[in-house]
Coordinates of C-alpha atoms and ligand atoms in Angstrom, one line a residue:
M1 CA 17.5 105.3 143.3
I2 CA 21.2 104.2 143.6
V3 CA 21.6 100.5 143.7
Q4 CA 25.0 99.3 144.9
G5 CA 26.6 95.9 144.3
K6 CA 26.0 94.9 147.9
D7 CA 22.2 95.2 147.3
I8 CA 22.2 92.6 144.6
A9 CA 21.7 88.9 145.2
Q10 CA 20.7 87.6 141.8
S11 CA 20.9 88.4 138.1
V12 CA 18.8 91.4 137.0
L13 CA 16.9 92.3 133.9
E14 CA 16.0 96.0 133.5
R15 CA 14.0 97.9 130.8
A16 CA 14.2 101.6 130.2
D17 CA 13.9 104.2 127.5
V18 CA 17.6 105.0 127.8
C19 CA 20.6 103.1 129.0
I20 CA 23.7 105.2 129.9
V21 CA 27.1 103.7 130.6
G22 CA 29.2 105.9 132.9
S23 CA 28.1 108.5 135.4
G24 CA 30.8 111.2 134.9
A25 CA 30.8 114.7 133.4
A26 CA 28.7 113.4 130.4
G27 CA 26.7 110.5 131.8
A28 CA 25.3 112.3 134.8
I29 CA 24.1 115.2 132.7
L30 CA 22.6 112.9 130.0
A31 CA 20.6 111.1 132.8
W32 CA 19.3 114.4 134.1
E33 CA 18.4 115.8 130.7
M34 CA 16.7 112.5 129.6
A35 CA 14.7 112.4 132.8
E36 CA 13.7 116.1 132.3
M37 CA 12.1 114.9 129.0
G38 CA 10.2 112.2 130.8
R39 CA 12.4 109.3 129.7
S40 CA 13.2 106.5 132.0
V41 CA 16.9 105.8 132.4
V42 CA 19.1 103.0 133.7
L43 CA 22.6 104.3 134.3
L44 CA 25.5 101.9 134.8
E45 CA 28.6 102.9 136.7
K46 CA 31.6 100.7 137.1
G47 CA 32.9 102.5 140.2
G48 CA 31.4 102.6 143.7
Y49 CA 28.9 105.1 145.1
H50 CA 30.7 107.2 147.7
P51 CA 28.9 110.2 149.2
R52 CA 31.2 112.9 150.6
N53 CA 31.1 111.4 154.2
D54 CA 33.2 108.5 152.8
F55 CA 36.1 110.9 151.9
N56 CA 38.8 111.0 154.6
Q57 CA 41.4 113.0 152.7
R58 CA 44.0 110.2 152.9
E59 CA 45.7 109.3 149.7
E60 CA 46.1 105.6 150.6
D61 CA 42.3 105.2 151.0
M62 CA 41.0 107.7 148.4
I63 CA 43.1 106.8 145.4
P64 CA 42.1 103.1 145.3
M65 CA 38.5 104.1 146.1
L66 CA 38.0 106.8 143.5
Y67 CA 40.4 106.3 140.7
K68 CA 40.4 103.9 137.8
N69 CA 42.8 101.0 138.6
S70 CA 43.8 102.7 141.8
G71 CA 45.4 105.5 139.8
L72 CA 47.7 103.2 137.9
Q73 CA 47.0 103.6 134.1
F74 CA 50.0 104.2 131.9
T75 CA 50.5 104.8 128.2
L76 CA 52.6 102.3 126.2
P77 CA 55.4 102.4 125.5
T78 CA 56.0 105.9 126.9
G79 CA 54.8 105.1 130.5
F80 CA 53.0 108.5 131.0
A81 CA 50.6 108.2 133.9
V82 CA 46.9 108.9 132.9
A83 CA 44.6 109.5 135.8
Q84 CA 40.8 109.0 135.5
G85 CA 38.1 108.8 138.1
S86 CA 36.0 105.7 138.6
C87 CA 33.1 106.2 140.9
V88 CA 29.6 107.6 140.8
G89 CA 30.3 111.1 139.4
G90 CA 33.4 109.9 137.4
S91 CA 36.4 112.1 137.1
T92 CA 34.5 115.2 138.3
V93 CA 34.7 113.8 141.8
V94 CA 38.5 113.9 141.8
N95 CA 39.2 116.8 139.5
D96 CA 40.6 120.2 140.3
A97 CA 37.4 122.1 139.4
V98 CA 39.1 124.3 136.9
C99 CA 36.6 125.5 134.3
F100 CA 37.4 126.7 130.8
R101 CA 35.0 127.0 127.9
T102 CA 36.2 125.4 124.6
P103 CA 38.6 127.9 123.0
D104 CA 37.0 129.6 119.9
A105 CA 40.0 128.5 117.7
V106 CA 39.4 124.9 118.6
L107 CA 35.7 125.1 117.8
G108 CA 36.8 126.7 114.5
W109 CA 39.0 123.6 113.7
W110 CA 36.1 121.3 114.6
T111 CA 33.8 123.2 112.2
D112 CA 36.3 123.7 109.3
Q113 CA 38.4 120.6 109.4
Y114 CA 36.0 118.0 110.8
K115 CA 32.8 119.6 109.5
V116 CA 31.1 119.3 112.8
D117 CA 27.7 121.0 112.7
G118 CA 26.5 123.4 115.4
V119 CA 29.7 123.9 117.4
D120 CA 30.4 127.5 116.6
P121 CA 31.1 129.7 119.6
G122 CA 27.7 131.3 119.5
T123 CA 25.8 128.1 119.6
M124 CA 28.1 126.5 122.2
K125 CA 27.6 129.5 124.5
R126 CA 24.0 128.5 125.0
Y127 CA 25.1 125.1 126.5
F128 CA 27.9 126.6 128.6
E129 CA 25.4 129.1 130.0
K130 CA 23.0 126.2 130.9
V131 CA 25.7 124.1 132.7
E132 CA 27.7 126.8 134.5
P133 CA 25.1 127.9 137.0
R134 CA 24.2 124.3 137.7
I135 CA 27.8 123.6 138.9
S136 CA 28.4 127.1 140.4
V137 CA 31.2 128.2 138.1
G138 CA 32.9 131.4 139.4
V139 CA 36.2 133.2 139.1
V140 CA 38.7 132.9 142.0
Q141 CA 39.2 136.4 143.5
P142 CA 42.8 137.8 143.5
F143 CA 42.8 137.9 147.4
E144 CA 42.0 134.2 147.4
L145 CA 45.2 133.2 145.6
N146 CA 47.5 131.1 147.7
R147 CA 51.3 131.4 147.5
N148 CA 51.7 128.6 144.9
N149 CA 49.2 130.5 142.6
L150 CA 50.8 133.9 143.4
I151 CA 54.2 132.5 142.4
L152 CA 52.8 131.8 138.9
K153 CA 51.1 135.2 138.8
Q154 CA 54.2 137.1 139.9
G155 CA 56.7 135.1 137.8
S156 CA 54.7 135.4 134.6
E157 CA 53.9 139.1 135.2
K158 CA 57.7 139.8 135.7
L159 CA 58.3 138.1 132.3
G160 CA 55.5 140.2 130.7
W161 CA 53.3 137.1 130.0
S162 CA 49.6 137.2 130.3
G163 CA 47.5 135.1 132.7
A164 CA 44.5 135.3 135.0
P165 CA 42.8 133.6 138.0
N166 CA 40.9 130.5 137.0
S167 CA 37.2 130.0 136.9
R168 CA 36.3 127.0 139.2
N169 CA 33.1 125.1 140.1
C170 CA 33.5 125.3 143.8
K171 CA 31.1 127.0 146.1
N172 CA 32.6 128.5 149.3
C173 CA 35.8 126.4 148.9
R174 CA 37.1 125.3 152.3
Q175 CA 40.6 125.6 150.9
C176 CA 41.9 122.3 152.0
G177 CA 43.8 121.9 148.7
L178 CA 42.8 118.2 148.4
C179 CA 40.4 118.2 145.4
H180 CA 42.1 115.2 144.0
L181 CA 41.0 113.1 146.9
G182 CA 37.3 113.9 146.6
C183 CA 35.8 117.0 148.3
S184 CA 34.8 116.0 151.8
Y185 CA 33.1 119.4 152.4
G186 CA 30.8 119.0 149.4
T187 CA 31.8 122.4 148.2
K188 CA 33.3 121.2 144.9
Q189 CA 30.2 121.1 142.7
S190 CA 31.0 117.8 141.0
M191 CA 28.4 115.5 139.5
L192 CA 28.2 113.9 142.9
E193 CA 26.9 117.1 144.4
T194 CA 24.8 118.5 141.6
Y195 CA 23.3 116.6 138.7
I196 CA 23.2 113.2 140.4
P197 CA 21.4 114.2 143.6
D198 CA 19.2 116.6 141.6
T199 CA 18.2 113.7 139.3
Q200 CA 17.6 111.5 142.3
S201 CA 15.4 114.1 144.1
K202 CA 13.4 115.3 141.1
H203 CA 13.3 112.1 139.0
G204 CA 13.9 109.3 141.4
D205 CA 11.0 107.4 139.8
L206 CA 12.6 107.6 136.3
V207 CA 16.3 107.1 136.9
K208 CA 18.0 104.1 138.4
I209 CA 21.7 104.1 138.9
Y210 CA 23.6 100.9 139.3
A211 CA 27.0 101.4 141.0
D212 CA 29.7 98.7 141.0
T213 CA 28.4 97.7 137.6
T214 CA 30.7 97.3 134.6
A215 CA 29.2 97.3 131.1
T216 CA 30.8 94.5 129.1
S217 CA 29.0 94.8 125.8
V218 CA 26.4 96.7 123.9
T219 CA 23.9 94.4 122.3
R220 CA 22.5 95.0 118.8
S221 CA 20.1 93.8 116.2
G222 CA 21.3 94.9 112.8
S223 CA 21.9 98.6 113.0
R224 CA 19.9 99.1 116.2
A225 CA 21.4 98.9 119.7
T226 CA 19.1 96.9 121.9
G227 CA 20.7 97.3 125.3
V228 CA 23.7 96.7 127.4
I229 CA 25.1 93.6 129.2
A230 CA 26.9 94.3 132.5
T231 CA 28.5 92.6 135.5
V232 CA 27.6 93.7 139.0
A233 CA 30.3 93.3 141.6
G234 CA 28.4 92.0 144.7
T235 CA 29.6 91.3 148.2
G236 CA 32.9 89.5 148.5
D237 CA 33.8 87.8 145.2
R238 CA 30.2 87.4 144.0
T239 CA 29.2 88.8 140.7
F240 CA 25.8 89.0 139.0
S241 CA 24.8 89.7 135.4
L242 CA 22.7 92.7 134.6
S243 CA 20.9 93.0 131.3
V244 CA 19.3 96.2 130.2
K245 CA 16.9 96.4 127.3
A246 CA 16.7 100.0 126.0
K247 CA 15.4 102.0 123.1
L248 CA 18.5 104.2 123.0
V249 CA 22.0 103.7 124.4
F250 CA 24.6 106.3 125.4
V251 CA 28.1 105.1 125.9
S252 CA 29.7 107.7 128.3
A253 CA 32.4 105.7 129.9
G254 CA 35.2 108.2 129.2
T255 CA 38.1 108.1 126.9
V256 CA 39.7 104.7 126.7
A257 CA 36.8 102.8 128.3
S258 CA 34.2 104.0 125.7
S259 CA 36.4 102.9 122.8
E260 CA 37.1 99.7 124.7
L261 CA 33.4 98.9 125.1
L262 CA 32.7 99.6 121.4
L263 CA 35.7 97.3 120.4
R264 CA 34.6 94.6 122.8
S265 CA 31.1 94.7 121.4
G266 CA 32.3 94.3 117.9
L267 CA 31.0 97.8 116.9
N268 CA 34.1 99.1 115.2
I269 CA 32.4 99.2 111.8
N270 CA 34.6 101.7 110.1
G271 CA 37.9 100.7 111.8
L272 CA 38.3 104.1 113.5
V273 CA 37.2 103.3 117.0
G274 CA 40.1 103.9 119.4
K275 CA 42.1 106.1 117.0
G276 CA 43.1 109.7 117.6
V277 CA 43.6 109.9 121.4
A278 CA 45.3 112.9 123.0
I279 CA 46.1 113.2 126.7
H280 CA 47.4 116.7 127.5
P281 CA 50.7 115.4 128.9
S282 CA 51.7 117.8 131.6
P283 CA 55.2 117.5 133.0
G284 CA 55.6 119.1 136.4
V285 CA 58.4 121.6 137.2
V286 CA 59.1 122.3 140.9
G287 CA 60.5 125.5 142.3
D288 CA 62.2 125.5 145.7
F289 CA 61.7 128.7 147.6
A290 CA 63.6 129.9 150.7
E291 CA 60.3 130.9 152.4
T292 CA 57.5 128.4 153.0
V293 CA 55.0 128.1 150.2
N294 CA 52.5 125.6 151.7
G295 CA 51.0 125.0 148.3
H296 CA 48.8 122.4 149.9
E297 CA 46.8 125.0 151.8
G298 CA 44.2 127.2 150.1
I299 CA 42.5 126.9 146.7
P300 CA 44.5 124.7 144.4
M301 CA 44.9 125.4 140.7
A302 CA 43.6 128.9 140.8
Y303 CA 45.8 130.7 138.2
H304 CA 47.0 130.1 134.7
C305 CA 49.5 131.7 132.3
D306 CA 48.0 131.6 128.8
E307 CA 50.8 133.4 126.9
F308 CA 51.7 130.3 124.9
S309 CA 48.3 128.7 124.7
V310 CA 45.6 128.4 122.0
V311 CA 43.5 130.8 124.1
K312 CA 45.9 133.6 123.3
T313 CA 47.6 132.6 120.1
G314 CA 44.9 130.6 118.3
K315 CA 47.4 127.8 117.7
R316 CA 48.7 124.7 119.5
G317 CA 51.0 125.5 122.4
Y318 CA 50.8 124.9 126.2
M319 CA 49.1 126.5 129.2
I320 CA 51.2 126.9 132.3
E321 CA 49.1 126.0 135.3
S322 CA 49.7 126.2 139.1
I323 CA 48.9 122.8 140.3
F324 CA 49.6 121.3 143.7
L325 CA 49.3 117.7 145.0
A326 CA 49.2 115.8 148.2
P327 CA 52.6 114.2 149.1
Y328 CA 52.4 110.8 147.4
Q329 CA 51.1 112.2 144.1
F330 CA 53.6 115.2 144.4
S331 CA 56.5 112.8 144.9
L332 CA 55.8 111.5 141.4
S333 CA 56.8 114.9 140.0
L334 CA 60.3 114.5 141.5
P335 CA 63.3 112.7 140.0
G336 CA 63.0 108.9 140.2
F337 CA 64.6 106.1 141.9
D338 CA 68.2 107.1 141.4
Y339 CA 67.9 109.9 143.8
D340 CA 66.8 110.3 147.4
V341 CA 63.1 111.2 146.9
K342 CA 62.7 111.3 150.7
Q343 CA 65.3 114.0 151.0
L344 CA 63.7 116.0 148.2
M345 CA 60.3 115.6 149.8
S346 CA 61.6 117.1 153.1
R347 CA 61.3 120.5 151.2
Y348 CA 57.6 119.9 150.4
N349 CA 56.4 123.0 152.3
H350 CA 58.9 125.1 150.3
Y351 CA 57.9 123.9 146.9
A352 CA 55.8 125.5 144.2
L353 CA 54.6 123.2 141.4
L354 CA 53.8 124.3 137.9
G355 CA 52.5 122.0 135.1
S356 CA 52.7 122.9 131.4
L357 CA 49.6 121.4 129.9
L358 CA 50.6 120.4 126.4
H359 CA 48.0 120.9 123.6
D360 CA 49.1 117.7 122.0
E361 CA 48.3 116.0 118.6
N362 CA 45.7 113.2 118.6
V363 CA 48.1 110.3 117.8
G364 CA 47.2 107.7 120.5
T365 CA 45.3 104.5 120.0
V366 CA 43.2 102.4 122.3
R367 CA 43.3 98.7 121.5
L368 CA 42.0 95.6 123.4
G369 CA 44.6 93.7 125.4
G370 CA 46.8 93.9 128.4
P371 CA 46.0 93.3 132.1
L372 CA 43.4 96.1 132.2
G373 CA 41.6 94.9 129.2
A374 CA 42.6 97.9 127.0
V375 CA 45.9 99.4 126.2
L376 CA 46.5 103.1 125.4
E377 CA 49.4 103.4 122.9
Y378 CA 50.7 107.0 122.9
G379 CA 53.9 108.8 122.1
L380 CA 54.9 112.4 121.5
T381 CA 55.3 113.6 117.9
S382 CA 58.5 115.5 117.3
A383 CA 56.5 118.8 117.2
D384 CA 54.9 117.9 120.6
A385 CA 58.3 117.0 122.1
K386 CA 59.6 120.4 121.1
L387 CA 56.6 122.2 122.6
M388 CA 56.9 120.1 125.8
I389 CA 60.6 121.1 126.2
E390 CA 59.7 124.8 125.6
G391 CA 56.8 124.5 128.1
M392 CA 59.2 123.1 130.8
K393 CA 61.8 125.8 130.1
N394 CA 59.2 128.6 130.4
S395 CA 57.7 127.1 133.5
A396 CA 61.3 127.1 135.0
R397 CA 61.7 130.7 133.9
V398 CA 58.5 131.7 135.7
L399 CA 59.7 130.0 138.9
L400 CA 63.2 131.7 138.7
A401 CA 61.6 135.0 138.0
A402 CA 59.4 134.6 141.2
G403 CA 62.5 133.9 143.3
A404 CA 63.0 130.1 143.3
T405 CA 66.5 129.2 144.6
Q406 CA 66.5 126.1 142.4
V407 CA 64.1 124.5 139.9
I408 CA 63.8 120.7 139.7
T409 CA 62.3 119.0 136.6
S410 CA 60.5 115.7 136.5
H411 CA 63.3 114.1 134.6
R412 CA 64.2 110.7 136.0
K413 CA 67.8 111.8 136.3
K414 CA 67.9 114.6 138.8
T415 CA 68.0 117.9 136.8
V416 CA 68.4 121.1 138.7
I417 CA 68.2 124.6 137.1
Y418 CA 69.7 127.5 139.1
S419 CA 69.6 130.2 136.4
E420 CA 68.8 130.9 132.7
D421 CA 72.2 129.5 131.9
D422 CA 71.1 126.0 132.9
L423 CA 67.9 125.8 130.9
D424 CA 69.5 123.9 128.0
L425 CA 69.8 121.0 130.4
I426 CA 66.1 120.4 129.8
E427 CA 66.7 120.1 126.1
S428 CA 69.8 117.9 126.5
R429 CA 68.0 115.5 128.8
G430 CA 65.0 115.4 126.4
V431 CA 61.6 114.1 126.9
G432 CA 62.0 110.5 125.6
P433 CA 60.1 107.7 127.3
T434 CA 63.0 106.7 129.6
E435 CA 63.9 110.3 130.5
I436 CA 60.9 111.8 132.2
N437 CA 57.9 111.3 134.4
V438 CA 54.8 112.8 132.8
A439 CA 51.3 112.8 134.2
S440 CA 48.0 113.4 132.4
A441 CA 44.5 113.8 133.7
H442 CA 42.8 114.7 130.4
P443 CA 42.6 111.8 128.0
Q444 CA 40.5 112.8 125.0
G445 CA 39.5 111.4 121.7
G446 CA 39.3 107.8 120.3
N447 CA 35.7 108.1 119.0
R448 CA 36.1 111.2 116.9
M449 CA 33.1 113.4 116.1
G450 CA 32.8 114.5 112.5
G451 CA 30.2 115.8 110.1
K452 CA 31.1 113.1 107.6
P453 CA 31.5 109.4 108.3
E454 CA 34.9 109.3 106.7
G455 CA 37.4 109.9 109.4
A456 CA 34.8 109.9 112.3
V457 CA 33.1 107.5 114.6
V458 CA 30.2 109.7 115.7
D459 CA 28.2 112.4 113.8
S460 CA 27.9 116.0 114.9
Y461 CA 25.4 115.0 117.6
S462 CA 27.3 112.0 119.0
K463 CA 25.4 109.2 117.2
V464 CA 27.6 106.4 116.1
Y465 CA 27.8 106.2 112.3
G466 CA 26.0 103.1 110.9
F467 CA 23.7 102.9 113.9
E468 CA 20.2 104.3 114.4
N469 CA 20.1 104.7 118.2
L470 CA 23.6 104.2 119.6
F471 CA 25.5 107.3 120.9
V472 CA 28.9 107.9 122.3
C473 CA 29.0 111.1 124.4
D474 CA 32.0 112.0 126.6
A475 CA 35.6 113.3 126.2
S476 CA 36.3 110.6 123.7
V477 CA 34.4 112.3 120.9
F478 CA 36.6 115.5 120.8
P479 CA 37.9 115.7 117.2
T480 CA 41.1 117.3 118.5
S481 CA 42.5 118.0 121.9
L482 CA 41.4 121.2 123.5
G483 CA 44.5 122.9 125.0
V484 CA 42.4 123.8 128.1
N485 CA 41.0 121.7 130.9
P486 CA 38.1 119.7 129.4
Q487 CA 35.3 119.2 131.8
L488 CA 33.1 122.1 130.7
T489 CA 33.4 121.0 127.0
V490 CA 32.3 117.5 127.9
M491 CA 29.3 118.9 129.9
A492 CA 28.3 121.3 127.2
L493 CA 28.5 118.6 124.5
A494 CA 26.4 116.3 126.6
T495 CA 23.7 118.9 127.2
R496 CA 23.7 119.6 123.4
A497 CA 23.5 115.9 122.5
A498 CA 20.6 115.4 125.0
E499 CA 18.7 118.3 123.5
H500 CA 19.2 116.9 120.0
V501 CA 18.0 113.4 121.0
G502 CA 15.0 114.9 122.8
E503 CA 14.0 116.9 119.7
N504 CA 14.4 113.8 117.5
W505 CA 13.2 111.1 119.9
A506 CA 10.9 109.3 117.5
K507 CA 13.5 109.2 114.8
Y508 CA 16.1 107.6 117.0
A509 CA 14.2 105.6 119.5
G510 CA 11.1 104.7 117.5
G511 CA 7.6 105.3 118.8
S512 CA 6.6 108.6 120.5
Ligands
FAD601 C1 42.8 114.1 138.8 C2 42.0 114.8 137.7 C3 42.0 116.2 137.7 C4 41.2 116.8 136.7 N1 41.1 118.2 136.8 C5 40.3 118.8 135.9 C6 40.0 120.2 136.0 O1 40.4 120.9 137.0 N2 39.2 120.8 135.1 C7 38.7 120.1 134.0 O2 38.1 120.7 133.2 N3 38.9 118.8 133.9 C8 39.7 118.1 134.8 N4 39.9 116.8 134.7 C9 39.3 116.1 133.6 C10 37.8 116.0 133.6 O3 37.3 115.6 134.9 C11 37.3 114.9 132.6 O4 37.8 115.4 131.3 C12 35.9 114.7 132.5 O5 35.3 114.3 133.8 C13 35.6 113.6 131.5 O6 34.2 113.3 131.5 P1 33.7 111.9 130.9 O7 32.3 111.9 131.0 O8 34.4 111.7 129.5 O9 34.4 110.8 131.8 P2 34.4 110.6 133.3 O10 34.0 111.8 134.1 O11 35.8 110.0 133.6 O12 33.3 109.5 133.6 C14 33.4 108.2 133.0 C15 32.8 107.2 134.0 O13 32.5 106.0 133.3 C16 32.8 104.9 134.2 N5 33.0 103.7 133.4 C17 34.1 103.4 132.7 N6 34.0 102.2 132.1 C18 32.8 101.7 132.4 C19 32.1 100.5 132.1 N7 32.5 99.6 131.3 N8 30.8 100.3 132.7 C20 30.3 101.3 133.5 N9 30.9 102.4 133.8 C21 32.1 102.7 133.2 C22 34.0 105.3 134.9 O14 34.1 104.6 136.1 C23 33.7 106.8 135.2 O15 33.0 107.0 136.4 C24 40.6 116.1 135.7 C25 40.6 114.7 135.7 C26 41.3 114.1 136.7 C27 41.4 112.5 136.7

């Protein structure tokens, strides 16, 4: 059953085996897996419940409806935009459906440096193989690549750099190019189309989802979590309190919000909650082509160049990805207020857009404060700044190799590259906080997983150190950033945590 704020007229008390906060990539899977084991679940979701018929593909309606803080979340003091979904289904509803398994090298670091148990590639494969068919992961076929994607393919091939079509979780994509605005055809196999409805139809008696409901604290008695207190946004300005008593609690509110909830609940027992956040900052580089590109038509984000990424090199670098955006979001990749964005946007149909996804160091911190309740402090290390500049230069090289007449970077001061000779401009402008617009859609970390309590917030199976039955399970537990798009890793780790909890139910939850 999905209960919406408009259905509530008084304070509510719920009891369940498990309370889960957040219904995104992790929370939705945990709810399904727990119900499969016969456990009753109350799932709390801050955002609204919007089935696909609510999606009208208009940015001005969809961004406020589906994104955290209407899409306006920025790092301090750098001002990088960090997008996260906030609705039933979480960020999976607005994401680009790109699917990568966790790179083996990254799993190696987690095992060797952070002593995480059971995340070797062989073990993780089992969880990927469980999730992938459920969300219909398949590789985009070469004939399906649109012009924007072909530009990345052709440009990188000319330079001798390796790449491949992406795997995506989209079944019979209708190729509208508007994944970021929610898939109105229901072909993107987000949580909203898969685990959530499956849970409702098979386990409707066991799982109750409250939408429009913000968890405000996790309650505890000594080292045991006892439940969650939440606020339900009812009709108009009315709010109601919801109290859930549970035997076991999963916090799966996503990076930033999960740390915020732990901090707000006074559960930062080792002082590490909120530390070690990465965001995969991804500056856009735009290529202007004489012919029309129409990057908004066809399958978006369908190709990647991995020449400089951890997937190929085994070390931190960057992945060049062909991304495309609807006009408002696209305009944010263009030079800022000191230039005529409208004039630049008149070439929209001729633009190709590449993003270089930086495999950044985990140096960000979530702390309480600010108008949103939590602040994400984040800046580039000097090594990351160097890599970001290199990634932008190589993205520009790809576009020039594919025939772009000019390449425009996302520096606030208009920066145009016409040939290899101009590439040093990127370096001289730099990537300082006042120089460049950078977007991120992959915040990770803040509640680091580790095999030992020193340096970690949760253990190898997502249980918070110092607590018997409190778990954090979402992108916030990654020990390091991934260097590839993260949704499959979140889903696999959630499947693994659920299996572990199921096998050890009596130990964690008490009773049988
Ligand atoms: C625009 C965009 C494009 C992306 N594209 C890709 C892609 O192509 N491939 C890929 O692999 N990844 C992509 N991602 C990232 C991927 O979707 C996320 O990494 C993944 O969904 C994170 O899962 P999660 O469970 O940690 O959090 P989420 O999926 O974000 O879910 C967290 C949920 O918790 C809710 N919540 C927060 N606070 C509270 C609270 N206090 N009480 C109750 N509920 C709360 C939120 O509203 C949200 O619905 C993209 C993300 C975005 C935003």
